[in-house]
Coordinates of C-alpha atoms and ligand atoms in Angstrom, one line a residue:
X1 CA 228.0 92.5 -9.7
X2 CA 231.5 94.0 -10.6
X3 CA 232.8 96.9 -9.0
X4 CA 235.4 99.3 -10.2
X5 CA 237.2 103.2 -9.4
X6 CA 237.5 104.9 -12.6
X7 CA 240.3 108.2 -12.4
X8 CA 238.9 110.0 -15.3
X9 CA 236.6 112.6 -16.0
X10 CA 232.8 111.2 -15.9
X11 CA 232.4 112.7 -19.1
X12 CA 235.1 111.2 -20.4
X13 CA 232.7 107.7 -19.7
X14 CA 231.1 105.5 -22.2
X15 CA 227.9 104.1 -20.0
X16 CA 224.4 103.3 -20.6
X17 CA 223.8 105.7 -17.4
X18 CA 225.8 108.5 -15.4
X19 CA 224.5 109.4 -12.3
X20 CA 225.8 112.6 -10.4
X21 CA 224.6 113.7 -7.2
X22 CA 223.0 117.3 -6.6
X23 CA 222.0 119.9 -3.5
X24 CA 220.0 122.5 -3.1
X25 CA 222.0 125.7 -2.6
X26 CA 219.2 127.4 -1.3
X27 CA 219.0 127.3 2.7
X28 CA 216.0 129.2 3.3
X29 CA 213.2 127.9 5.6
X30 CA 211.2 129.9 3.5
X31 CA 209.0 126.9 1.6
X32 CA 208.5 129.0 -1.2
X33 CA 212.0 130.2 -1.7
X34 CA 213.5 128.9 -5.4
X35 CA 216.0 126.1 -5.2
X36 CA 219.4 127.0 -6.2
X37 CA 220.2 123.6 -7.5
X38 CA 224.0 122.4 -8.0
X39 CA 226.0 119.4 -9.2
X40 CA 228.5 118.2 -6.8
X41 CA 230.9 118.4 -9.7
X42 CA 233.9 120.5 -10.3
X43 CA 233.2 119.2 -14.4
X44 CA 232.3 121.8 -16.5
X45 CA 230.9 119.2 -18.5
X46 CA 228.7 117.6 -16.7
X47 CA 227.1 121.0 -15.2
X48 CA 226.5 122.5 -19.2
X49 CA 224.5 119.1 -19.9
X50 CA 222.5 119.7 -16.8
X51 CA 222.0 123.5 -16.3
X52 CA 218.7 123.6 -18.8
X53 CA 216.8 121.4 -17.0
X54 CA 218.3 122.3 -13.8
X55 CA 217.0 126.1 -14.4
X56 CA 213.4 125.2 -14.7
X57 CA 213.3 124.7 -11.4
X58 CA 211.1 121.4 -11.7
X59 CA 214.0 119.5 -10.1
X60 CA 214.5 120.2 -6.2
X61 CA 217.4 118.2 -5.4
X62 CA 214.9 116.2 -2.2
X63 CA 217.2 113.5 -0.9
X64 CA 216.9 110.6 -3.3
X65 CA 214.9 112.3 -5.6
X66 CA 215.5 111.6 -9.6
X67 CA 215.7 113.5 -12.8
X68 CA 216.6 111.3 -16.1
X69 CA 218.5 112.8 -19.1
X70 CA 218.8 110.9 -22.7
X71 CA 221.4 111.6 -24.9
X72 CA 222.8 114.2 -22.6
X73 CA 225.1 117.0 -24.8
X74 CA 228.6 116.4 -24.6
X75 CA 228.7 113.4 -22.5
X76 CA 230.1 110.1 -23.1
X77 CA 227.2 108.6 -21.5
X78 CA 223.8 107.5 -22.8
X79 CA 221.8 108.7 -20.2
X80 CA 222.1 111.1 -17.1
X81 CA 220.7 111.0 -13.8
X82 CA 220.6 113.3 -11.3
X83 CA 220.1 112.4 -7.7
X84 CA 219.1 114.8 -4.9
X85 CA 220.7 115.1 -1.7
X86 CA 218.4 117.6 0.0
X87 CA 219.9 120.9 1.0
X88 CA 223.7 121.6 1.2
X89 CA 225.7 121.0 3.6
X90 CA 223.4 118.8 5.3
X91 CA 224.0 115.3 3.7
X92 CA 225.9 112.7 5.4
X93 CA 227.4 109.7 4.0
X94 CA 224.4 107.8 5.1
X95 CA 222.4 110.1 2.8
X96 CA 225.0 109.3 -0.1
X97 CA 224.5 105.8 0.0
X98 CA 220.6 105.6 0.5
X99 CA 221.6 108.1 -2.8
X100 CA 223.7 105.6 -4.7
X101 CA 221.1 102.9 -4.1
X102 CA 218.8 104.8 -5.4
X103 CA 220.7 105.8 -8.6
X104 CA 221.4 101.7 -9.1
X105 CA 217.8 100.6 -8.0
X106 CA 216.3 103.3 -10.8
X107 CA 218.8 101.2 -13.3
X108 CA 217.5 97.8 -12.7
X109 CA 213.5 97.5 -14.0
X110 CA 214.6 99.4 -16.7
X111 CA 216.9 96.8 -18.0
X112 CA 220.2 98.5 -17.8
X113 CA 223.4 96.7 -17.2
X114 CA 226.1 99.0 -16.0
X115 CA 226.0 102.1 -14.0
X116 CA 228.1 104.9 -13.6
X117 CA 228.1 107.1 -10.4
X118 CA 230.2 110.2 -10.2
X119 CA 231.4 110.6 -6.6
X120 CA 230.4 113.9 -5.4
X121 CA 233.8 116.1 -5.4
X122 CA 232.6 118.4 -2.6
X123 CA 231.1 117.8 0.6
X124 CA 232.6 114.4 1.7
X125 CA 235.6 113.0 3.1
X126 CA 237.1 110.9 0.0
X127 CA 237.4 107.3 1.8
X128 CA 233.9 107.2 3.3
X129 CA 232.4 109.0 0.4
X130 CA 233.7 105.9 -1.5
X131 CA 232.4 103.4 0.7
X132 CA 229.7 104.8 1.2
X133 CA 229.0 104.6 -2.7
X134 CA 230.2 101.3 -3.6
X135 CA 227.8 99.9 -0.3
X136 CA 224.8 101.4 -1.8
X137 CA 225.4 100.5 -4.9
X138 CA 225.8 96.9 -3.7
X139 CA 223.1 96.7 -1.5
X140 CA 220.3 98.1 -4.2
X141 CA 221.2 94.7 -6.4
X142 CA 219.6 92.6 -4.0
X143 CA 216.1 91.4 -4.8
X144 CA 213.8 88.8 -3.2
X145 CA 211.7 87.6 -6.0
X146 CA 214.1 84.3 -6.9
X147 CA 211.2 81.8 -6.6
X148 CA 209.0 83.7 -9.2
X149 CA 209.4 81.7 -12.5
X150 CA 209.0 84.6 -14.6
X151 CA 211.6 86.5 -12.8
X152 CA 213.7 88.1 -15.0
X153 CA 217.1 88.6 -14.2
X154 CA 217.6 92.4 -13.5
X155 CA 221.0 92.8 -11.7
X156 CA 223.7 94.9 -12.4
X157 CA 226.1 93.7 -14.0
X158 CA 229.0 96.0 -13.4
X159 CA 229.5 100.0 -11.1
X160 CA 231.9 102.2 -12.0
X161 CA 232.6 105.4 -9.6
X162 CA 234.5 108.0 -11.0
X163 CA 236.8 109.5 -8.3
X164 CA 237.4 113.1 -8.3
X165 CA 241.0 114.3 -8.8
X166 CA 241.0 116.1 -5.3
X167 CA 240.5 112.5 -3.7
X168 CA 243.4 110.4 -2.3
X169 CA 243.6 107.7 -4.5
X170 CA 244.7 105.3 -2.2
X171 CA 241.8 106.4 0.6
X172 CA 239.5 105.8 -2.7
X173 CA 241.1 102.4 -2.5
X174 CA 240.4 101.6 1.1
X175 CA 236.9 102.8 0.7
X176 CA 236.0 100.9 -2.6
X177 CA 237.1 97.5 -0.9
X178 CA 235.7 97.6 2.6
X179 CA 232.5 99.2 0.8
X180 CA 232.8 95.7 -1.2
X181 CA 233.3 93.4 1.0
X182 CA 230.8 94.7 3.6
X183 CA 228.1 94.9 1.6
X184 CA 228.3 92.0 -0.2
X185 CA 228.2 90.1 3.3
X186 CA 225.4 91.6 3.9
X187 CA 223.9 90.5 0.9
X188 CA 225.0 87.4 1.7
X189 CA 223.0 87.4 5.5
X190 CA 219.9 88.5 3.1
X191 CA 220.4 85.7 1.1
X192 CA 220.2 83.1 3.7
X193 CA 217.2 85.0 5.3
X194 CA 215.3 85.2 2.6
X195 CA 215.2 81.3 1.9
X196 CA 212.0 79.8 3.5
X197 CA 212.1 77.3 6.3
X198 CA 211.7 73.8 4.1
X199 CA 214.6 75.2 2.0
X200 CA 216.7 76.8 5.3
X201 CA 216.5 74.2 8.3
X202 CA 219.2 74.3 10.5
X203 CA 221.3 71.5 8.9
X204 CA 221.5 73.6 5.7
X205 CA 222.1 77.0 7.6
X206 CA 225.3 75.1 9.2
X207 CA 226.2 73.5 5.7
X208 CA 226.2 77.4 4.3
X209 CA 228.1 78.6 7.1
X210 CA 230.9 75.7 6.6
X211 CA 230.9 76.1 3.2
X212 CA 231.6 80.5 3.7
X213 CA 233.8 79.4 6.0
X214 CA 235.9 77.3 3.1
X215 CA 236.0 79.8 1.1
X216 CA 237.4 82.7 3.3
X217 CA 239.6 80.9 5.2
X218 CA 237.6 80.6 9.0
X219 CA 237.5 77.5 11.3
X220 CA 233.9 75.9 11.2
X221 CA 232.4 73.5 12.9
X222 CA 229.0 72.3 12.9
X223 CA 227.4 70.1 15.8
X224 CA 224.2 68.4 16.2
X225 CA 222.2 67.2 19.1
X226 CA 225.0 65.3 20.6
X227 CA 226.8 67.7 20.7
X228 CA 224.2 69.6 22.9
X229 CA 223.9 67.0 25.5
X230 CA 227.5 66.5 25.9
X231 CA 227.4 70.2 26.8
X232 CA 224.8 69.9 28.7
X233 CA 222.8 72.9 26.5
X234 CA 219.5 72.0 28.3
X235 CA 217.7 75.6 26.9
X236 CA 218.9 75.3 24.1
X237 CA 218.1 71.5 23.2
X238 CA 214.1 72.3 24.8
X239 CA 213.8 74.6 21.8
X240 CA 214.8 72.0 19.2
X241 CA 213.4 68.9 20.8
X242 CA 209.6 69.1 19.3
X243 CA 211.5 69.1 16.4
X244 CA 212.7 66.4 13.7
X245 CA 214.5 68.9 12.1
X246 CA 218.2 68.3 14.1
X247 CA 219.3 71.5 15.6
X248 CA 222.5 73.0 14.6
X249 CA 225.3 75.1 16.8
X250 CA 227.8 76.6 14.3
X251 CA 231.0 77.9 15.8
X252 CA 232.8 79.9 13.5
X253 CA 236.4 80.9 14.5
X254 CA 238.9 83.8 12.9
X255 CA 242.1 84.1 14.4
X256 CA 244.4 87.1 13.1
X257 CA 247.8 85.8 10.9
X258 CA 250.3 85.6 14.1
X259 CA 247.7 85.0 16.6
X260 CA 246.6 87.6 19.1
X261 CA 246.6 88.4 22.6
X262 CA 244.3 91.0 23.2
X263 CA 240.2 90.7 23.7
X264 CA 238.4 88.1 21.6
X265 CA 235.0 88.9 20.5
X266 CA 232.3 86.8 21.0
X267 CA 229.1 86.9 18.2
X268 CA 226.3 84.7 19.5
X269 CA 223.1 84.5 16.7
X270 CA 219.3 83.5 17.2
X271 CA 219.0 80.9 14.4
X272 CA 215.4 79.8 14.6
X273 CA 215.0 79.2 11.1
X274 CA 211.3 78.7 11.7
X275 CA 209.4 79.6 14.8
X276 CA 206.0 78.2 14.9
X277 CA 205.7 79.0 18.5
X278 CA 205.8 75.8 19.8
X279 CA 203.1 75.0 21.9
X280 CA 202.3 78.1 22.6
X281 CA 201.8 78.3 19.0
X282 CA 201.3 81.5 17.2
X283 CA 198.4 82.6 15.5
X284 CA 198.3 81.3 11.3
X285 CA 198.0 85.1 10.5
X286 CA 201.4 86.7 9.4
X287 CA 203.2 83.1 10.8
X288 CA 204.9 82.8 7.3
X289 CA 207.2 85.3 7.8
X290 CA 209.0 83.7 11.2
X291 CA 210.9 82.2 8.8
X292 CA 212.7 85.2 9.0
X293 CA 213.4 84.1 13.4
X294 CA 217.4 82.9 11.7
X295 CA 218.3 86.9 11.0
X296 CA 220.2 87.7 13.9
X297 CA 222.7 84.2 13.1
X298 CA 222.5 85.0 9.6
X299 CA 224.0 88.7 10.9
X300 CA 226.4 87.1 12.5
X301 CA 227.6 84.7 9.6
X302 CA 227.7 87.5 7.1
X303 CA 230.1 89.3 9.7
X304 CA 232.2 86.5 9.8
X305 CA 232.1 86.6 6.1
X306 CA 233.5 90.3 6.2
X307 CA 235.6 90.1 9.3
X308 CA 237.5 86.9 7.2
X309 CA 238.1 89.7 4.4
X310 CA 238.9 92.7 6.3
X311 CA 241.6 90.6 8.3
X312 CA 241.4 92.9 11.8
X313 CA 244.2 91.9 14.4
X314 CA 242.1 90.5 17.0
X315 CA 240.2 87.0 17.3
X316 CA 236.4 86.7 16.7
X317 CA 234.3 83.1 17.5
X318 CA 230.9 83.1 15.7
X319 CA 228.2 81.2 17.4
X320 CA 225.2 80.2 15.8
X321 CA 222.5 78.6 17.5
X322 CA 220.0 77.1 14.6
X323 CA 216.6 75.3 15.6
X324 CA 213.1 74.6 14.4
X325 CA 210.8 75.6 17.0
X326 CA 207.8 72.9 16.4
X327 CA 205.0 71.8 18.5
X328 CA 204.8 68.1 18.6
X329 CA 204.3 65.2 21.1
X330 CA 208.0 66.0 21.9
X331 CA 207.8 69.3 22.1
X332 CA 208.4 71.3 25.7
X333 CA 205.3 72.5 27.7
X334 CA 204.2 75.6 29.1
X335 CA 205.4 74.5 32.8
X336 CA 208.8 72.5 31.8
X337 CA 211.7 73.3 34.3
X338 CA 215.1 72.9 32.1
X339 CA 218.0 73.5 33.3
X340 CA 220.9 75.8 31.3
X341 CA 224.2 75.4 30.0
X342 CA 225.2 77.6 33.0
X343 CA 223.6 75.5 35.5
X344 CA 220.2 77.9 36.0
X345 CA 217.1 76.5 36.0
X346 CA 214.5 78.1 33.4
X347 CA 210.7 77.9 34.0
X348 CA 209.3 77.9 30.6
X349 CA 206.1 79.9 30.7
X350 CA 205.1 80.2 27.3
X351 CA 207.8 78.0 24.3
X352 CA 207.1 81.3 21.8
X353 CA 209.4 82.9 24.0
X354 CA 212.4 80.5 22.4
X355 CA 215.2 82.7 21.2
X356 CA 216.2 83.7 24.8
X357 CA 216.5 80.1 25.3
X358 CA 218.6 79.4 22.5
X359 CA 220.9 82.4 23.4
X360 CA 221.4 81.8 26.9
X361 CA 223.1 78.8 25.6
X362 CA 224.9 80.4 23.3
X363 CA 226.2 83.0 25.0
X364 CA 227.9 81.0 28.4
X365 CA 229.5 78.9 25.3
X366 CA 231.0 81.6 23.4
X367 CA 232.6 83.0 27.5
X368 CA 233.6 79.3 27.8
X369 CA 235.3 79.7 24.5
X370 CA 237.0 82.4 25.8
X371 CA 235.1 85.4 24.1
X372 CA 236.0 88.6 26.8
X373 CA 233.3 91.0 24.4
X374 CA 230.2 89.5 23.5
X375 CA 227.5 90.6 21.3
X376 CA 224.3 88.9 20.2
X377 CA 221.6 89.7 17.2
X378 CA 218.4 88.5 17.3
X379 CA 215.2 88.5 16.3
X380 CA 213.7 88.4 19.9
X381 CA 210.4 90.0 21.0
X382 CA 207.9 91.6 18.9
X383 CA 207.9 94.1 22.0
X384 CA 211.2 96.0 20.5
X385 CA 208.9 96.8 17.1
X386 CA 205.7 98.4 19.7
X387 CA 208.7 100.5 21.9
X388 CA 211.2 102.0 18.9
X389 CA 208.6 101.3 15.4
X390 CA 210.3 100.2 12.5
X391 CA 213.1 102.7 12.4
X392 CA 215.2 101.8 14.9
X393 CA 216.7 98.3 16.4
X394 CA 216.8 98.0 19.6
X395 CA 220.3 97.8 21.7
X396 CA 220.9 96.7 25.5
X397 CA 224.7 97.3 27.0
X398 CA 225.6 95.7 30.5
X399 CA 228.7 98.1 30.1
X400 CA 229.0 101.9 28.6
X401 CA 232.4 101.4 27.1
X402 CA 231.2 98.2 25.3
X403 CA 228.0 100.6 23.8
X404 CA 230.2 103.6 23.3
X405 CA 232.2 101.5 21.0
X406 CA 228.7 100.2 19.3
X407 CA 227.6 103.9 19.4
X408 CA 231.1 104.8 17.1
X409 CA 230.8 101.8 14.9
X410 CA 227.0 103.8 13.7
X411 CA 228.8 106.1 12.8
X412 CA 230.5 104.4 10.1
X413 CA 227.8 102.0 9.3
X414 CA 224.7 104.2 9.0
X415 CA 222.3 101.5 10.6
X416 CA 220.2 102.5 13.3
X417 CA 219.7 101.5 16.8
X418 CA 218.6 103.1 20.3
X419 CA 219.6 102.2 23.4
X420 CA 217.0 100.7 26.0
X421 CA 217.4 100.2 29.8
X422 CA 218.6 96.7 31.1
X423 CA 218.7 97.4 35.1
X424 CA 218.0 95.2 38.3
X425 CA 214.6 97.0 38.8
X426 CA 213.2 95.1 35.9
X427 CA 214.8 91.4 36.8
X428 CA 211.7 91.0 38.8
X429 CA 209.6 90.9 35.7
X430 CA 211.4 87.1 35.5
X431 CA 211.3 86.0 38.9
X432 CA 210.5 82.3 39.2
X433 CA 208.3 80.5 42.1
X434 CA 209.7 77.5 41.3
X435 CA 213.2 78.0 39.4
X436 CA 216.0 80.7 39.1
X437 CA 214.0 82.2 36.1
X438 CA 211.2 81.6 34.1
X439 CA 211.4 82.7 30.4
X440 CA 208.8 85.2 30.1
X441 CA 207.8 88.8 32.1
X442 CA 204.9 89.1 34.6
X443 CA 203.5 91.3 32.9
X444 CA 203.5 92.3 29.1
X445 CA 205.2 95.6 29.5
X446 CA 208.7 96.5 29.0
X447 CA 208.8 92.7 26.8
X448 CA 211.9 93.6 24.9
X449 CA 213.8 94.6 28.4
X450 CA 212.3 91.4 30.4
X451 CA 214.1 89.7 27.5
X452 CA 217.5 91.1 27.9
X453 CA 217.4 90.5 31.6
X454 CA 217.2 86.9 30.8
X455 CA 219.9 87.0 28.5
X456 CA 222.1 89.5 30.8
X457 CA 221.8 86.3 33.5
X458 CA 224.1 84.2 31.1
X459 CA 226.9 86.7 30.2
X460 CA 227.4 87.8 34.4
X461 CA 229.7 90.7 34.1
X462 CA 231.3 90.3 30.7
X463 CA 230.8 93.4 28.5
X464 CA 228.0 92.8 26.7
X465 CA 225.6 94.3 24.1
X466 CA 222.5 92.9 22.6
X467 CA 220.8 93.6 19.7
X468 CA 216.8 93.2 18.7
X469 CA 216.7 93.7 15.5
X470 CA 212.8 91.9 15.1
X471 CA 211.1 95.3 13.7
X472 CA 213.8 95.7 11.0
X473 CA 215.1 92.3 9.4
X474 CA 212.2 92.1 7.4
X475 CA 211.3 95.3 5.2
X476 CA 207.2 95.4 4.1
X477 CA 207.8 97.0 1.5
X478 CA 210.4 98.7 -1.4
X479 CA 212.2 102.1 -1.0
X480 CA 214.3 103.7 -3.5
X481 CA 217.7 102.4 -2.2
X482 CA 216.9 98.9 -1.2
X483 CA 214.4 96.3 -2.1
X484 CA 211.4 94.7 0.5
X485 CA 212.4 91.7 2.2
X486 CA 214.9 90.8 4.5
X487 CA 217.4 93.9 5.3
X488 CA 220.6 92.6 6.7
X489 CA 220.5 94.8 9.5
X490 CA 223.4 94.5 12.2
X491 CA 226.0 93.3 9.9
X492 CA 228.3 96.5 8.8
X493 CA 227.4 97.7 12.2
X494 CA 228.5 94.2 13.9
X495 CA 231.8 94.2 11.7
X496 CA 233.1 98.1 12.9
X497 CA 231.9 96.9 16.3
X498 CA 234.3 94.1 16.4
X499 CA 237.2 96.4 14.1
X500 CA 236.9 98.7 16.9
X501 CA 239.0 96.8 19.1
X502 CA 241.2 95.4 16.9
X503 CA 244.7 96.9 17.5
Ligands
LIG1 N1 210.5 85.4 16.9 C1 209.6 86.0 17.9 C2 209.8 87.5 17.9 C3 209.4 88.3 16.6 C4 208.1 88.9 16.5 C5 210.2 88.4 15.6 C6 207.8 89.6 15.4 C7 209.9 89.1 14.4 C8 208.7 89.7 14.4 C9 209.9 85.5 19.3 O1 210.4 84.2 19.4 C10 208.6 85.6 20.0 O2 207.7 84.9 19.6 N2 208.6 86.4 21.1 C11 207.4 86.6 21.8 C12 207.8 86.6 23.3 C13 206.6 86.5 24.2 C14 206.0 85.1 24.2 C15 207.1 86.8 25.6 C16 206.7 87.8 21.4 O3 207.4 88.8 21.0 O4 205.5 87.9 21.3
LIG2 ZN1 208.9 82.8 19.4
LIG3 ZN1 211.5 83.6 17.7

């Protein structure tokens, strides 16, 4: 899909469809009170095409509701649509974008090729208004259906916002090509998500990787087993040994043009690009979709991807741990004492409990490569879904200034996430009789914090923030402004993490 800033009047635009955005004026509590519907438009133009149907009152501007025009009068345009944004005043940026996706996602079944979206002239800073737009946009072309033989091809093949003439050009600029590149690295994390595990082993995760890498200009390497036991990743290995699928530790480096002194970030990813259970194996019900376990690395690669783009001055190293967690007569057992990269020994109580593993690992590799910040992604307990549901992802913070930057980078990204407790009251939830930690709680309770403590024991005291993003990388179902399937959650939010510190 092409993107594009057009400075000229939207009804000065030959499209197949024009979509402009629209608020209820109308405040009131009262439920019965009678919209007061505007355009966010300062064209005369576009409000006389829309002010019949508008006056009926049988459009109430609801956030991402629609209302399709043909052959509007005096427009350029073939077709007009009008997308709510609830009731003035109260839409955000996030609102816009969930907006524009909606506007390109109501484009795509119906077989139309380029779309038009007239950015709202009131209401919004121009730069994130932008971004916000051309994200959306972006994001709603992404469908999962690529296996289906009688998929036809339905994506977009070009967006063109029209800027307002009381926006900065220039911030228009800024917010059109971070919008871009952001979004399409998410895309690109969905991508990789979305392939099943015979067609997204670890091997071919680290060969996608490389080959982003290539292309963007980042330092890749990609190690196998060897590897592992030359660096004595004992957790990590445990996971991939039942295996004969080779497991796979990507290290992905960007260092800023004239190198830099201050922090270096370190992303660490779960890439368990199937998780059986191991041993402990999981029930056949729902197990398909734990082909989705690689999320949190694919997060992590598609930030990569964008940080390699968006060029901030301060280095980032991207680890990846990649494994196939298999039961097999070499597979760990319930019981197995191995011993971690950082010299703990792990009790392994149940082998479904595997992304810690992989991560703990991961994590005292990325502070031996010098990372003074570290984040991870992962999908890690199905505990985060019972505690938060399926509208927010779960975050952890060993350190308030390291969340407070995470808390700011929301802001900009829209995703999200809620804080949840990791504090010494709950380590002994992972108290071992027989090692320094076994891999699972006591208890069931509190599963998603029991599983941060383990991690927590691997970064000691450098800031640190984890993300469980298991009850949102996979969507069950469509909305308006993105399709079912996997979300790319953590990415944008990853990437302004990491810009946050940049000088
Ligand atoms: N990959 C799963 C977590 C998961 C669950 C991801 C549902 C996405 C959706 C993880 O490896 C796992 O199996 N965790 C166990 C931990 C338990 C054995 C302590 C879980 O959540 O049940
Ligand atoms: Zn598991
Ligand atoms: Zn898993």
């Amino acid at each position: 899909m092409k993107t594009e800033l057009l400075f000229k009047p939207a009804a000065a635009v030959s499209s197949e469809l024009l979509a402009v955005f629209a608020v209820d004026n109308n405040t009131s509590k009262d439920k019965d009170a009678k919209p007061d519907i505007a355009l966010l438009t300062s064209e005369d133009g576009l409000k006389k095409a829309a002010s019949f149907v508008l006056s009926t009152g049988e459009f109430k501007a609801d956030a991402n509701e629609t209302l399709l025009l043909h052959a509007p009068e005096g427009l350029k345009a073939a077709r007009l649509l009008i997308v709510g944004l609830g009731k003035a005043g109260k839409a955000t940026p996030h609102d816009l974008r969930k907006a524009a996706g909606t506007a390109a996602r109501f484009a795509k079944p119906r077989g139309i090729k380029s779309v038009t979206i007239a950015a709202p002239a009131t209401g919004f800073d121009a730069q994130m208004a932008v971004r916000a737009i051309a994200e959306g946009s972006v994001v709603a072309d992404f469908d999962s259906d690529t296996y289906r033989t009688d998929r036809k091809d339905r994506s977009i093949e070009s967006v063109s916002i029209v800027v307002p003439e009381s926006f900065d050009k220039a911030a228009a600029e800024t917010g059109h090509r971070e919008g871009v590149i952001v979004a399409e690295s998410q895309n690109f994390a969905r991508t990789l998500i979305n392939e099943p595990g015979n067609r997204m082993t670890p091997t071919i995760l680290g060969s996608k990787a490389a080959e982003m890498a290539k292309e963007f200009g980042l330092k890749c390497e990609v190690y196998g087993a060897d590897k592992l036991h030359e660096l004595k990743m004992g957790a990590f290995w445990s996971v991939s040994q039942g295996s004969d699928e080779p497991p796979a530790l990507i290290v992905m480096t960007y260092e800023p043009e004239g190198g830099a002194s201050g922090p270096v970030m370190g992303l660490v990813g779960k890439g368990i690009t199937f998780d059986t259970g191991g041993i402990s194996i999981k029930p056949s019900e729902g197990m398909e979709k734990m082909k989705y376990d690689m999320a949190g690395g694919a997060a992590m690669i598609g930030a990569m991807r964008a940080i390699a783009q968006l060029k901030p001055k301060i280095k980032v190293i991207g680890v990846v741990c990649a494994a196939e967690n298999m039961p097999s007569g070499k597979a760990q057992k319930p019981g197995d004492i191995q011993i971690a990269m950082s010299g703990k020994s792990i009790e392994i109580i149940n082998t479904d409990a595997e992304g810690r593993l992989v991560l703990a690992d991961g994590l005292h590799y990325a502070r031996q490569l010098g990372a003074t910040h570290l984040i991870d992604a992962a999908t890690l307990t199905g505990a985060v879904a019972i505690a938060l549901g399926q509208i927010n992802a779960g975050v952890f913070a060993n350190d308030n200034d390291a969340f407070q930057h995470f808390s700011n980078a929301l802001e900009v990204s829209g995703e999200k996430f809620w804080r949840l407790p990791v504090e010494d009251e709950y380590r002994e939830q992972i108290r071992s009789s027989i090692a320094d930690i076994q891999n699972t709680g006591q208890t069931r309770y509190g599963g998603a914090i029991t599983a941060a403590m383990f991690l927590k024991e691997f970064v000691e005291d450098t800031p640190w923030l984890h993300l469980d993003i298991a009850g949102l990388a996979w969507l069950d179902a469509d909305k308006s402004w993105i399709a079912r399937g996997p979300s790319g959650i953590g990415v944008r939010s990853i990437v302004e993490w990491v810009r946050s510190y940049a000088d």
